[in-house]
Structure formats: structure tokens, C-alpha cells
Tab-separated table of C-alpha atoms and ligand atoms in Angstrom:
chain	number	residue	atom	x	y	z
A	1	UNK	CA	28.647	72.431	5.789
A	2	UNK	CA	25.321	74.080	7.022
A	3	UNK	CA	24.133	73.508	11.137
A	4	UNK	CA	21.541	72.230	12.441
A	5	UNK	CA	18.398	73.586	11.554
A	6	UNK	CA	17.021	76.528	13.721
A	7	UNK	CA	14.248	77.451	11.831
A	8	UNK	CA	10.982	76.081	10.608
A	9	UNK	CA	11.810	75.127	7.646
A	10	UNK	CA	8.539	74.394	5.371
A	11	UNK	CA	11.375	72.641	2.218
A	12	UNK	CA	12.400	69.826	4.569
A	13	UNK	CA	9.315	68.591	5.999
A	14	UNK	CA	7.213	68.159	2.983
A	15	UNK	CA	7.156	64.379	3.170
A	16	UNK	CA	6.028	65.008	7.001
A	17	UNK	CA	3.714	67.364	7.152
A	18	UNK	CA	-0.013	65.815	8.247
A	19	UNK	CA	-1.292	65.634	4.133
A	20	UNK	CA	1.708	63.409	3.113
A	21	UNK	CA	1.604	61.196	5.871
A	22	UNK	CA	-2.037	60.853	5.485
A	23	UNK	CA	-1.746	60.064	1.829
A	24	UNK	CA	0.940	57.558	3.052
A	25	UNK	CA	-1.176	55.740	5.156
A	26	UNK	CA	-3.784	56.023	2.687
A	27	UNK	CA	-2.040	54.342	-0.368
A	28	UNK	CA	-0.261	51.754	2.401
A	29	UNK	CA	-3.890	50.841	3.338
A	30	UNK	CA	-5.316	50.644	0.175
A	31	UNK	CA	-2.113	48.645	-0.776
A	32	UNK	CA	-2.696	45.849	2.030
A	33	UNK	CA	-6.927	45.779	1.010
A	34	UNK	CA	-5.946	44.996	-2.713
A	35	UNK	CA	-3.371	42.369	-1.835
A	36	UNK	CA	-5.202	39.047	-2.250
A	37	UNK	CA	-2.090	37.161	-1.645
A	38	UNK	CA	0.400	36.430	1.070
A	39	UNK	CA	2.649	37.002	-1.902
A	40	UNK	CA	0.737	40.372	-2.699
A	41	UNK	CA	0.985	41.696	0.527
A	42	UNK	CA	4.682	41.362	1.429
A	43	UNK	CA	5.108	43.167	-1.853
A	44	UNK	CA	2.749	45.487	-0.394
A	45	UNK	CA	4.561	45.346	2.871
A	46	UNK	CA	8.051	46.020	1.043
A	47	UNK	CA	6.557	49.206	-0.758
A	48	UNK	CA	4.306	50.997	2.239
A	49	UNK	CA	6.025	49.725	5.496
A	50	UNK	CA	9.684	48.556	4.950
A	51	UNK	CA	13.271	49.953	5.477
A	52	UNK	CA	12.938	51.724	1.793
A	53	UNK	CA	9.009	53.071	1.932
A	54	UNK	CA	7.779	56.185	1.839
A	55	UNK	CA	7.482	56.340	5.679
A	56	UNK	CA	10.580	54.951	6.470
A	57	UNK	CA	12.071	57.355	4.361
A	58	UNK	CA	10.350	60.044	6.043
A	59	UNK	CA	11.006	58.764	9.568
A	60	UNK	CA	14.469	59.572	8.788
A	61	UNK	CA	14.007	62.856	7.633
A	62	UNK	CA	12.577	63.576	11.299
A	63	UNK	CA	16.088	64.012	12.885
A	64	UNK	CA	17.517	67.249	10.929
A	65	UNK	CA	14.276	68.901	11.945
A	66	UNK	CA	14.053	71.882	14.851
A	67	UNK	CA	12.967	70.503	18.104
A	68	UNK	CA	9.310	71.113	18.364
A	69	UNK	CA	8.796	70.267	14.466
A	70	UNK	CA	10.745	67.032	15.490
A	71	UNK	CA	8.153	66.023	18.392
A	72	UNK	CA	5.057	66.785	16.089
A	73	UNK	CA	6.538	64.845	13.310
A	74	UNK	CA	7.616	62.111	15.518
A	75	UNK	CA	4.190	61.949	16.921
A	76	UNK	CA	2.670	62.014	13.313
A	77	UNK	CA	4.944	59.790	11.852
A	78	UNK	CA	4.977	57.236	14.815
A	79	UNK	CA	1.296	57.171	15.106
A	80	UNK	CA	1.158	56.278	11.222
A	81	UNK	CA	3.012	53.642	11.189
A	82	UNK	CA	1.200	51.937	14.106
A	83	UNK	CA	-1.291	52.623	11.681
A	84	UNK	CA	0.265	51.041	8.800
A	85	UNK	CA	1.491	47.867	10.883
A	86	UNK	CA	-1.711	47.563	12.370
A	87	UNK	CA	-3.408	47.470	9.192
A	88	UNK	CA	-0.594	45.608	7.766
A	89	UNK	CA	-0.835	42.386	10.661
A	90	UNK	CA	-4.691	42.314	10.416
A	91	UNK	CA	-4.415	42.090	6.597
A	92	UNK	CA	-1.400	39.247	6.959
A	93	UNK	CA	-4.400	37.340	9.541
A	94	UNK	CA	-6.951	37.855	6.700
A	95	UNK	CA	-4.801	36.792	3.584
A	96	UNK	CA	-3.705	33.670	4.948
A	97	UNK	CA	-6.551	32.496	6.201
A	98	UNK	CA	-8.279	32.824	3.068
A	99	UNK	CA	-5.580	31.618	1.150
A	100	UNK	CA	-5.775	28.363	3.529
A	101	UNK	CA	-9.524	28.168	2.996
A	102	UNK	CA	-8.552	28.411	-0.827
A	103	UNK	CA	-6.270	25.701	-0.208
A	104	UNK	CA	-8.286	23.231	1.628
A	105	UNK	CA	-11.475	23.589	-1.114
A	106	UNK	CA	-8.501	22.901	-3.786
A	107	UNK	CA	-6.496	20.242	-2.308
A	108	UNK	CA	-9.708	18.531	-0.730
A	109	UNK	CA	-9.315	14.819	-0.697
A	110	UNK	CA	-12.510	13.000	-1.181
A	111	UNK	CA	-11.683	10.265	1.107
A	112	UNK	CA	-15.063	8.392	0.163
A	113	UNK	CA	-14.215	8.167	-3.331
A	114	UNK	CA	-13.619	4.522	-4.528
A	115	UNK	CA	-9.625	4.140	-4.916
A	116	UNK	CA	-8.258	3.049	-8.163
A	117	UNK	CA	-6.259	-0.713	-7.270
A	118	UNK	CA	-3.655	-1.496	-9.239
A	119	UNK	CA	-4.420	-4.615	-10.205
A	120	UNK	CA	-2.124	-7.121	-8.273
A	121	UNK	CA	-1.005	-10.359	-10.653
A	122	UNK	CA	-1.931	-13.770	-9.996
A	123	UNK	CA	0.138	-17.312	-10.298
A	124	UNK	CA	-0.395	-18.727	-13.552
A	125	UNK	CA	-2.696	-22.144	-12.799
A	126	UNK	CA	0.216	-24.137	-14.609
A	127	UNK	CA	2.992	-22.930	-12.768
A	128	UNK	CA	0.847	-23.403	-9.403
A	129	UNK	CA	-0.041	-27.258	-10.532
A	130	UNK	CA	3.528	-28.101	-11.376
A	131	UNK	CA	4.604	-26.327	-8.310
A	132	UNK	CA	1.949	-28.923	-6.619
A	133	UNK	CA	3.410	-31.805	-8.480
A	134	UNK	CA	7.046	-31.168	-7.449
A	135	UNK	CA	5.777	-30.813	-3.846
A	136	UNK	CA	4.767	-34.255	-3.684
A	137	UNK	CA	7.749	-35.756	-4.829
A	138	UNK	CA	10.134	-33.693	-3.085
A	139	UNK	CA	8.413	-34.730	-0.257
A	140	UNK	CA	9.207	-38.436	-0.730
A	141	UNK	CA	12.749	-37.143	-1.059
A	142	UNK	CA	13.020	-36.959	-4.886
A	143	UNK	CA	14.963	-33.714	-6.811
A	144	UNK	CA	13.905	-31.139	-9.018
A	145	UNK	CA	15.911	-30.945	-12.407
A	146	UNK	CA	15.366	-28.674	-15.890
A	147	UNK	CA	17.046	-28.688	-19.105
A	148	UNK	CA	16.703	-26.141	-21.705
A	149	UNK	CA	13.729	-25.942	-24.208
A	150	UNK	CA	16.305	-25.484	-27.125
A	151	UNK	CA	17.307	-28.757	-26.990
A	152	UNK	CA	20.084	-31.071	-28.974
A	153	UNK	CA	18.215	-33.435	-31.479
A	154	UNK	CA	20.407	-36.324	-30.287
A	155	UNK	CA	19.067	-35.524	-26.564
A	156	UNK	CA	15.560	-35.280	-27.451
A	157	UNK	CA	15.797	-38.046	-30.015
A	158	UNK	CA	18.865	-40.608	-29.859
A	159	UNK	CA	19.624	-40.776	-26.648
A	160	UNK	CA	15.953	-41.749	-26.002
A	161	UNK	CA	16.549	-44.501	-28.464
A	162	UNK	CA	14.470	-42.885	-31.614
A	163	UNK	CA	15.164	-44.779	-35.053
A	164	UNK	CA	16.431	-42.525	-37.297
A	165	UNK	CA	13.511	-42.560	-39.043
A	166	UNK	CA	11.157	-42.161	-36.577
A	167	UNK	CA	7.522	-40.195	-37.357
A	168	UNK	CA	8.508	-37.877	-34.647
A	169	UNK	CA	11.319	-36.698	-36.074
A	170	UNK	CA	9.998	-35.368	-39.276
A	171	UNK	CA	8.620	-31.338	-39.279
A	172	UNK	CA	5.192	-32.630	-39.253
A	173	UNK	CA	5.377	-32.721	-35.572
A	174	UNK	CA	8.130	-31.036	-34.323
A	175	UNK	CA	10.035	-27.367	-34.483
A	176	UNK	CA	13.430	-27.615	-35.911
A	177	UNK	CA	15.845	-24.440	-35.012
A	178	UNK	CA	17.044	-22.903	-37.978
A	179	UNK	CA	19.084	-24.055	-39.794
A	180	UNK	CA	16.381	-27.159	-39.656
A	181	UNK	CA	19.337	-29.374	-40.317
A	182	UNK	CA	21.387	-28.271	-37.590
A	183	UNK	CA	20.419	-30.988	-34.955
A	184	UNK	CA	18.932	-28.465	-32.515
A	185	UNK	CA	14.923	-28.926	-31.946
A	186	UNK	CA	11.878	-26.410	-29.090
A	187	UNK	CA	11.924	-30.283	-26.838
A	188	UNK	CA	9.232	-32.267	-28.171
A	189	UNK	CA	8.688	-33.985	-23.952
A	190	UNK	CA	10.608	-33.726	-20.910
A	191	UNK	CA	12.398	-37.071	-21.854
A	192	UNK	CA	15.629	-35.667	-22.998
A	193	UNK	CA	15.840	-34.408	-19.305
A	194	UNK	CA	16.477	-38.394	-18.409
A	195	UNK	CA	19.372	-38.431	-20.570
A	196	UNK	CA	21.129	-35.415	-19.376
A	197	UNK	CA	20.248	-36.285	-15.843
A	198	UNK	CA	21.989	-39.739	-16.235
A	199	UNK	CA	24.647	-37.484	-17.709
A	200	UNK	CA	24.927	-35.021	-15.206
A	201	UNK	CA	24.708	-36.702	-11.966
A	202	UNK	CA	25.909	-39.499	-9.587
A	203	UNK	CA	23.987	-43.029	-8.999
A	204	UNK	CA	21.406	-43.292	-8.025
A	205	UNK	CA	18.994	-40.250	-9.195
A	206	UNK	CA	15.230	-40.085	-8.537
A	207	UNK	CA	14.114	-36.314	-10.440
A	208	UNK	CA	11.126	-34.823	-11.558
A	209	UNK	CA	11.522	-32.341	-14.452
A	210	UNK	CA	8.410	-29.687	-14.959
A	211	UNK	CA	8.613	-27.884	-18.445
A	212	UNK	CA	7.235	-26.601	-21.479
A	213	UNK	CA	7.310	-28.483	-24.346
A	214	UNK	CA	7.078	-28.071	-28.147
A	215	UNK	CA	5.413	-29.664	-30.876
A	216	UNK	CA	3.741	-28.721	-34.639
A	217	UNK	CA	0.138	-29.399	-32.660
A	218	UNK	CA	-2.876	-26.934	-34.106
A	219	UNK	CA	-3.483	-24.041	-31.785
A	220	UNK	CA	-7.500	-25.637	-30.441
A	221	UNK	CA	-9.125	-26.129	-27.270
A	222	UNK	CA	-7.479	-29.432	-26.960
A	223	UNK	CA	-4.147	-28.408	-28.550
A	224	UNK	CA	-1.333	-26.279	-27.896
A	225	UNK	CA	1.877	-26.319	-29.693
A	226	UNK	CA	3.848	-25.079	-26.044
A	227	UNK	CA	2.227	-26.987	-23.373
A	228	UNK	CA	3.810	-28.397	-20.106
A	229	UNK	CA	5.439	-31.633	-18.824
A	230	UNK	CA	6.177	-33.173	-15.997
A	231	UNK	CA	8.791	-36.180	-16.539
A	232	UNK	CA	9.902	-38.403	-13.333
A	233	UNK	CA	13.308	-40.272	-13.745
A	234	UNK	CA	14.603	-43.053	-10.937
A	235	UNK	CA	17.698	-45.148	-11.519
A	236	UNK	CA	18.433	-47.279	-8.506
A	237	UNK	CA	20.048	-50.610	-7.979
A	238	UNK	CA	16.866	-53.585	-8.311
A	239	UNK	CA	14.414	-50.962	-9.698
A	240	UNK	CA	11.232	-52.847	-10.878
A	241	UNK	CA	7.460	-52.255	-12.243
A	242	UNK	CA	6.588	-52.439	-8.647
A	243	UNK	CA	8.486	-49.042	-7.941
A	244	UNK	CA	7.508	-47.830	-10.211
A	245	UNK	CA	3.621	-48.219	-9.870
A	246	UNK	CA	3.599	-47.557	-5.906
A	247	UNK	CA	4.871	-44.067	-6.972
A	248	UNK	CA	1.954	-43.576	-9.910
A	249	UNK	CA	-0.102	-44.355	-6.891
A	250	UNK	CA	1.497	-42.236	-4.547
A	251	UNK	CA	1.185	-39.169	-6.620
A	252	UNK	CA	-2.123	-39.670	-7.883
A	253	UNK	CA	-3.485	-40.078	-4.189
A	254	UNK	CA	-1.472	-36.758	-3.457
A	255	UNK	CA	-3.089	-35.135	-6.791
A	256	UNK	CA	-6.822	-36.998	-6.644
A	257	UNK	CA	-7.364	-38.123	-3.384
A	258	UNK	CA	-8.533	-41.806	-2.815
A	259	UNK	CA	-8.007	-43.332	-6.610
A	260	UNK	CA	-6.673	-45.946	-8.628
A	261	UNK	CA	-4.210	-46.082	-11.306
A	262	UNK	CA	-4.199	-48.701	-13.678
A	263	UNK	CA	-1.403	-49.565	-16.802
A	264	UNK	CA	-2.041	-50.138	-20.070
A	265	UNK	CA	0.058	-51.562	-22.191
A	266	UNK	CA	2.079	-49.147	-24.804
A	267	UNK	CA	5.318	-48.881	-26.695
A	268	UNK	CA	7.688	-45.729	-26.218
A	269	UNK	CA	11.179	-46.213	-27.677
A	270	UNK	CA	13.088	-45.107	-24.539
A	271	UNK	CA	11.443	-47.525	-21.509
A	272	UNK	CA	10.679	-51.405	-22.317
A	273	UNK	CA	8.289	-52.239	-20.698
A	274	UNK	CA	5.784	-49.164	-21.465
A	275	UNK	CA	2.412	-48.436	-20.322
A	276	UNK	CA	-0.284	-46.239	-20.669
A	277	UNK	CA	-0.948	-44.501	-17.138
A	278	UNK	CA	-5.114	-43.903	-16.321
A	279	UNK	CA	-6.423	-42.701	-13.549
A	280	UNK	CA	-9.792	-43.797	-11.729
A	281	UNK	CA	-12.194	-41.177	-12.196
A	282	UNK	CA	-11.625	-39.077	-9.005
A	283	UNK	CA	-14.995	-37.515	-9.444
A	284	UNK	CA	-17.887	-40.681	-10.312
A	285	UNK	CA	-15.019	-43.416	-9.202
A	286	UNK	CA	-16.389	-45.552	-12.531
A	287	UNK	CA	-20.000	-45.449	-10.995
A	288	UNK	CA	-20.810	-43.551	-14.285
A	289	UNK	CA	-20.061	-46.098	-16.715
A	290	UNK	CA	-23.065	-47.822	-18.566
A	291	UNK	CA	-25.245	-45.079	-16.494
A	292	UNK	CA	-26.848	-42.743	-18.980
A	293	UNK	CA	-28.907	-41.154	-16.418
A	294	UNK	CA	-25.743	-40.504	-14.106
A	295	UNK	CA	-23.286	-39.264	-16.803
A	296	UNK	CA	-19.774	-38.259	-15.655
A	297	UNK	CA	-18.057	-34.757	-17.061
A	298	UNK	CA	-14.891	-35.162	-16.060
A	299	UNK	CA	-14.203	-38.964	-17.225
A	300	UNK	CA	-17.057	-38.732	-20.233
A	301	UNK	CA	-18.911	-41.280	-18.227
A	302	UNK	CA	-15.662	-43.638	-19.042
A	303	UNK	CA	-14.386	-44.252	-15.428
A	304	UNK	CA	-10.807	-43.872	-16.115
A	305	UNK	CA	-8.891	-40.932	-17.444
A	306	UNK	CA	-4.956	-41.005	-19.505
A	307	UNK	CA	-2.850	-39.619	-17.020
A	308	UNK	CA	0.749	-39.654	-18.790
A	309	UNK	CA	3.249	-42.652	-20.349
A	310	UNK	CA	5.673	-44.458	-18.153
A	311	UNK	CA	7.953	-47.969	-18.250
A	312	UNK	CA	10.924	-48.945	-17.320
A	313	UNK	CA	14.143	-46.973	-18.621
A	314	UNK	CA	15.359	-49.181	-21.498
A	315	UNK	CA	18.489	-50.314	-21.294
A	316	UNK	CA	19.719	-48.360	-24.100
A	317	UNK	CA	19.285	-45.187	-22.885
A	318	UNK	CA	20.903	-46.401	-19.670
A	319	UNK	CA	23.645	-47.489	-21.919
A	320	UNK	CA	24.222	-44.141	-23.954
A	321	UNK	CA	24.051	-42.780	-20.843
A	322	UNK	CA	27.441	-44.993	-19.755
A	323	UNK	CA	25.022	-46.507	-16.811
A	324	UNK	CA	25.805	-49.916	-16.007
A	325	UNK	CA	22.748	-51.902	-16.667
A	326	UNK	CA	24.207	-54.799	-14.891
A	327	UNK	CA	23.379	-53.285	-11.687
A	328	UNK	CA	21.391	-50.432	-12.269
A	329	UNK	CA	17.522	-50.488	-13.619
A	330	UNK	CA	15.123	-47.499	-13.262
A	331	UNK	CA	11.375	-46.420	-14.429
A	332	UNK	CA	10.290	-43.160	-15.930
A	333	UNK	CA	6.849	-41.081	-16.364
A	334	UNK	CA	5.562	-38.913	-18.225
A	335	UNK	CA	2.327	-36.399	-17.540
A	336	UNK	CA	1.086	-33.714	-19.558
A	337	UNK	CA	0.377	-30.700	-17.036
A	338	UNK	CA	-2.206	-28.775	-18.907
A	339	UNK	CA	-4.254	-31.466	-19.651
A	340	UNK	CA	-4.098	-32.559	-15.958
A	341	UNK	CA	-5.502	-29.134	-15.294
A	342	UNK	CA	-7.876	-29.875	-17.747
A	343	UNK	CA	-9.538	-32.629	-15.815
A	344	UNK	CA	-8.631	-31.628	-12.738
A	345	UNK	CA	-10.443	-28.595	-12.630
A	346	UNK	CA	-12.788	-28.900	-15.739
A	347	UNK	CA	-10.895	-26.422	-17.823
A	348	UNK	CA	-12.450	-26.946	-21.086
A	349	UNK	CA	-10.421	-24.971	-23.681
A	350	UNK	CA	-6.903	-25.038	-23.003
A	351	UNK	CA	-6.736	-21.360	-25.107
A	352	UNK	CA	-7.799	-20.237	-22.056
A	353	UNK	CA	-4.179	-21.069	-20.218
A	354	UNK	CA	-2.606	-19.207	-22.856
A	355	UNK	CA	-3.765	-16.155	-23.281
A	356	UNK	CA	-3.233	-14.472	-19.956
A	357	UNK	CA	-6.590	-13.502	-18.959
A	358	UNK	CA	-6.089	-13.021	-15.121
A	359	UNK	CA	-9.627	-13.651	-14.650
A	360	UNK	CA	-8.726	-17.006	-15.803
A	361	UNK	CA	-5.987	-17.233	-13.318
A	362	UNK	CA	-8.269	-15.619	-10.220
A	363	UNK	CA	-10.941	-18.579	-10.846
A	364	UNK	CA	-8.656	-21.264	-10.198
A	365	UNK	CA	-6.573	-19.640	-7.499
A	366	UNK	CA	-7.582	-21.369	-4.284
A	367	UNK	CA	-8.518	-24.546	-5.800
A	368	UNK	CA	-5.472	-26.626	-5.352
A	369	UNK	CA	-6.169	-29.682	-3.472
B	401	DAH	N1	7.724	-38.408	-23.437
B	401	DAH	C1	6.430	-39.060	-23.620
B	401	DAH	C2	5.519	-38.128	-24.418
B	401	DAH	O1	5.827	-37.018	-24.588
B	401	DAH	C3	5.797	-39.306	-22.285
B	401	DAH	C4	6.492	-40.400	-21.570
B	401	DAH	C5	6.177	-41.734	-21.773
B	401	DAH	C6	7.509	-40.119	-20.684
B	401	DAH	C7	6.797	-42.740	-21.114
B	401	DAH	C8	8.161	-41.127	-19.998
B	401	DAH	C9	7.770	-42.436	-20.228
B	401	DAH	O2	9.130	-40.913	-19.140
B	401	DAH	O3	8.409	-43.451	-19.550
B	401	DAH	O4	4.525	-38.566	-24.858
């Protein structure tokens, strides 16, 4: 093992004499002004001023040398790498704050620019009208009840005391599930929800049903084959015609405002006695009528508008229903919901309800009564 140095040894300091360590600084300098980066320039930083750089390295070579060449190359080497870190921390200030500038002009938000909405839906006018309807008679203390659109033929048909033979019943007008003789039927009305009502529940039962409803209709601005019901059911002991028209007025006041309804005469097979249900004109109140130069759109200058079916249940239907009819009588109705939103709101092609047009929707929102 050799001692310590004595002698000036020219071998050993090589990578400290005053040309290297210049050339050090140099390329350490140059390093920092080409990094663009803050990634750049800690690779720079790693190769010119880190443990394992060229003046790290040489740093450590300064020990082994004789005393005096030990203070010089201390000096030398000391004062280059306050050069280095110098040059190194004002490059670091320099990089970064142009990388942030870069950032900012890259990541600028244009907080002026118009934002793109996702459009938001909107409650379907039907739904929002039968919601209506329901309101008013579960405010007078009545229930809400649904049965299934696939519904049994005897339901939809018998029970509602349908001859066998009945026009109804053929294809022509309504939708048989396949097989088409396997007694199941798309509802043809909201009726069948009186029979499994009567079924269902306890004595005495005053329901609305809301639903959609099925028939072979042509798809036309009058026609839809799915459309909407709403049916009203009440059995109760000493239920008469009376009832039953104080609650077509009721719910036409809550629907119209200050009208009239007036019966007409009908047959359906389930109530006896059945009427036709009109409404007074809630927009020319019949001051239309025989007035060509004051015509009404919403009644066709006729005064009265057809609301919907009603009567009182028929006994039958009470009776397949195992109701006594000895002490129990009740009335039904019947209103078609999209045509009610026809006149109500002077929809004039019931397409439009259909085919999902939220502009549709939009127009109508806001202009329930
Ligand atoms: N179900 C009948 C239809 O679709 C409407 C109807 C009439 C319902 C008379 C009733 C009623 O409850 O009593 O045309």
C-alpha cells in the first residue's frame, strides 16, 4: 500500500486541474441552457451536478492530493460548483416558469364559451294529465289501482258481461297474444280493472285506474292503437245515478273549471244504465253554437265535447264478481286521456304524443290547470 502523496503529482489531478474543471462547468452550463424541460434539466442536473458527475467525482479526488495542491483544487473545485448550482437554480426558476406559461396557454379554459347542456328530460304530457286526474280523486279520498296490459280475455271481456259474440271481440279491433286462441288479449279499456278490483279488495271500493290501452285502431292524428285510460270504479251500499253524476261534475270542475256535464244516453254491456259523458265547452261555454262569425276550436262551434262512457255497474259484473247486489250498487267511468289532452290543450295530431319529441313535451309543460 503506497502513502500519502508528497509530491505534485501531475497523473492524479488531471480531472482538477483549471482546463477540466472549466470544461466541466462548461458542458454543465451548456447542459442546463439546452434543457427545455423540468424533466430535461434534472437529467441535466443528474449528469453535471449530482453524487455521480464529473465534479463530484473530482471533488473526491481532492483528498489524496498534497496539501497546497489540495487548497487550490478545493478552491477551484468549490468555486465551480457554486458555479454549476448557481447556474443550475436559475435554470430550475426559468424552466418552470415557462413550462407553467406553456401550461396555462394549453390548459386555458375559455370560461365565455357557451357550455354544452345536456339536455335534461321532460314529463311526458300524458303521464302529467293522468297524474292530474288521480290528484283529484285521491283528494276526495278515492284509491289508485292498475292491472296489467296483458290481460285475461275473460277479464277484459266476460267478466264485463261481453256476449260471446261480441264485435269487440273479433281481431278487427283488438290484439290477441299469441297463440290468438289462448284467451290472453294488450286490454282493449281500463274496464277489466273493475273486475279484478271487485276481486281483489274488501267492500266498499271507490278506484281510479290510469293506463294504456290497446286496440287494432289505424296509426292517424285521431288514432292510436296504445292510447291511455282513465277508468273510475265505486261500489258502495245505496249507490245511485246521483253519485255518480256529482262526481262527473266534481272532476270536470277540477279538470275545466266552471262547466257542465251532461249524459247521454248509451249502451255498454258492463253498467245498465249507460251514458254518454259531454262536457260544456270550457272555452265558448255553448256561446258558439249557431254563431258562424264566433266559431269555437276546441268544441267545433258544438258547445259540448264526449268526455268518456259511464253507468251504473251492472249487476252481472257485480255478480261474477261474488258482490252481493242485494246490498251493494256502484257506477263506473270511463275517459280517454289522450283525447282529453287533445281538447284540453288543442293538441291536434295525437302522433305528436307518441313519438317523443321533447319539444312536444316542453310546450305543454306548465300548462296544467
Ligand atoms: N270501457 C269503455 C270504452 O273503452 C269506457 C267506459 C264506458 C268505461 C262506460 C266505463 C263505463 O267504466 O261505465 O269505451
Amino acid at each position: 500500500m503506497s502513502g500519502p502523496n508528497k509530491s505534485y503529482d501531475p497523473v492524479q489531478v488531471t480531472p482538477l486541474n483549471a482546463e477540466s474543471v472549466e470544461a466541466m462547468v462548461a458542458a454543465a452550463l451548456q447542459a442546463f441552457a439546452a434543457a427545455t424541460s423540468v424533466a430535461e434539466l434534472k437529467q441535466a442536473r443528474a449528469a453535471h451536478a449530482a453524487d455521480r458527475s464529473p465534479i463530484a467525482l473530482a471533488n473526491r479526488e481532492i483528498g489524496a492530493l498534497p496539501p497546497q495542491a489540495r487548497k487550490d483544487a478545493g478552491a477551484r473545485i468549490g468555486q465551480a460548483r457554486g458555479r454549476i448550482n448557481a447556474a443550475l437554480k436559475e435554470r430550475e426558476a426559468e424552466v418552470s416558469a415557462d413550462e407553467l406559461s406553456r401550461m396555462l396557454v394549453a390548459e386555458r379554459v375559455d370560461v365565455t364559451l357557451p357550455v354544452e347542456l345536456t339536455p335534461v328530460g321532460a314529463v311526458h304530457p300524458i303521464t302529467a294529465l293522468m297524474d292530474q286526474m288521480c290528484d283529484v280523486f285521491v283528494a276526495m279520498g278515492w284509491e289508485v289501482a292498475e292491472g296489467p296490459e296483458l290481460e285475461a280475455e275473460w277479464l277484459n271481456f266476460d267478466a264485463l258481461n261481453f256476449i260471446p259474440d261480441h264485435p269487440a271481440r273479433t281481431m278487427q279491433d283488438t290484439l290477441f297474444a299469441d297463440p290468438a286462441d289462448g284467451g290472453i288479449v294488450l286490454r282493449t279499456h281500463t274496464s277489466p280493472v273493475q273486475a279484478r278490483t271487485l276481486l281483489d279488495r274488501d267492500l266498499p271500493v271507490y278506484v281510479v285506474c290510469p293506463g294504456r290501452v290497446y286496440r287494432a285502431d289505424e296509426f292517424d292524428a285521431t288514432h292510436l292503437p296504445v292510447f291511455h285510460q282513465i277508468e273510475g270504479l265505486c261500489v258502495d251500499k245505496g249507490i245511485t245515478m246521483g253519485h255518480l253524476r256529482g262526481t262527473l261534475d266534481a272532476f270536470a270542475r277540477a279538470m275545466f273549471g266552471d262547466v257542465r256535464t251532461r249524459m247521454r244516453p248509451n249502451f255498454f254491456p258492463f253498467t245498465e244504465p249507460s251514458a254518454e259523458v259531454d262536457l260544456e265547452c270550457y272555452v265558448c261555454h255553448g256561446s258558439s253554437v249557431g254563431d258562424p262569425a264566433n266559431p269555437c276550436r276546441t268544441c267545433n262551434s258544438e258547445g259540448w265535447i264526449e268526455w268518456g262512457g259511464c253507468g251504473i255497474v251492472n249487476p252481472r259484473v257485480l255478480q261474477a264478481c261474488g258482490v252481493d247486489t242485494d246490498i251493494y250498487s256502484g257506477f263506473a267511468f270511463g275517459m280517454g286521456v289522450d283525447r282529453t289532452l287533445m281538447f284540453r290543450n288543442n293538441t291536434a295530431d295525437l302522433r305528436d304524443t307518441v313519438e317523443g319529441d321533447i319539444r312536444f313535451s316542453r310546450s305543454l309543460a306548465g300548462t296544467a290547470r
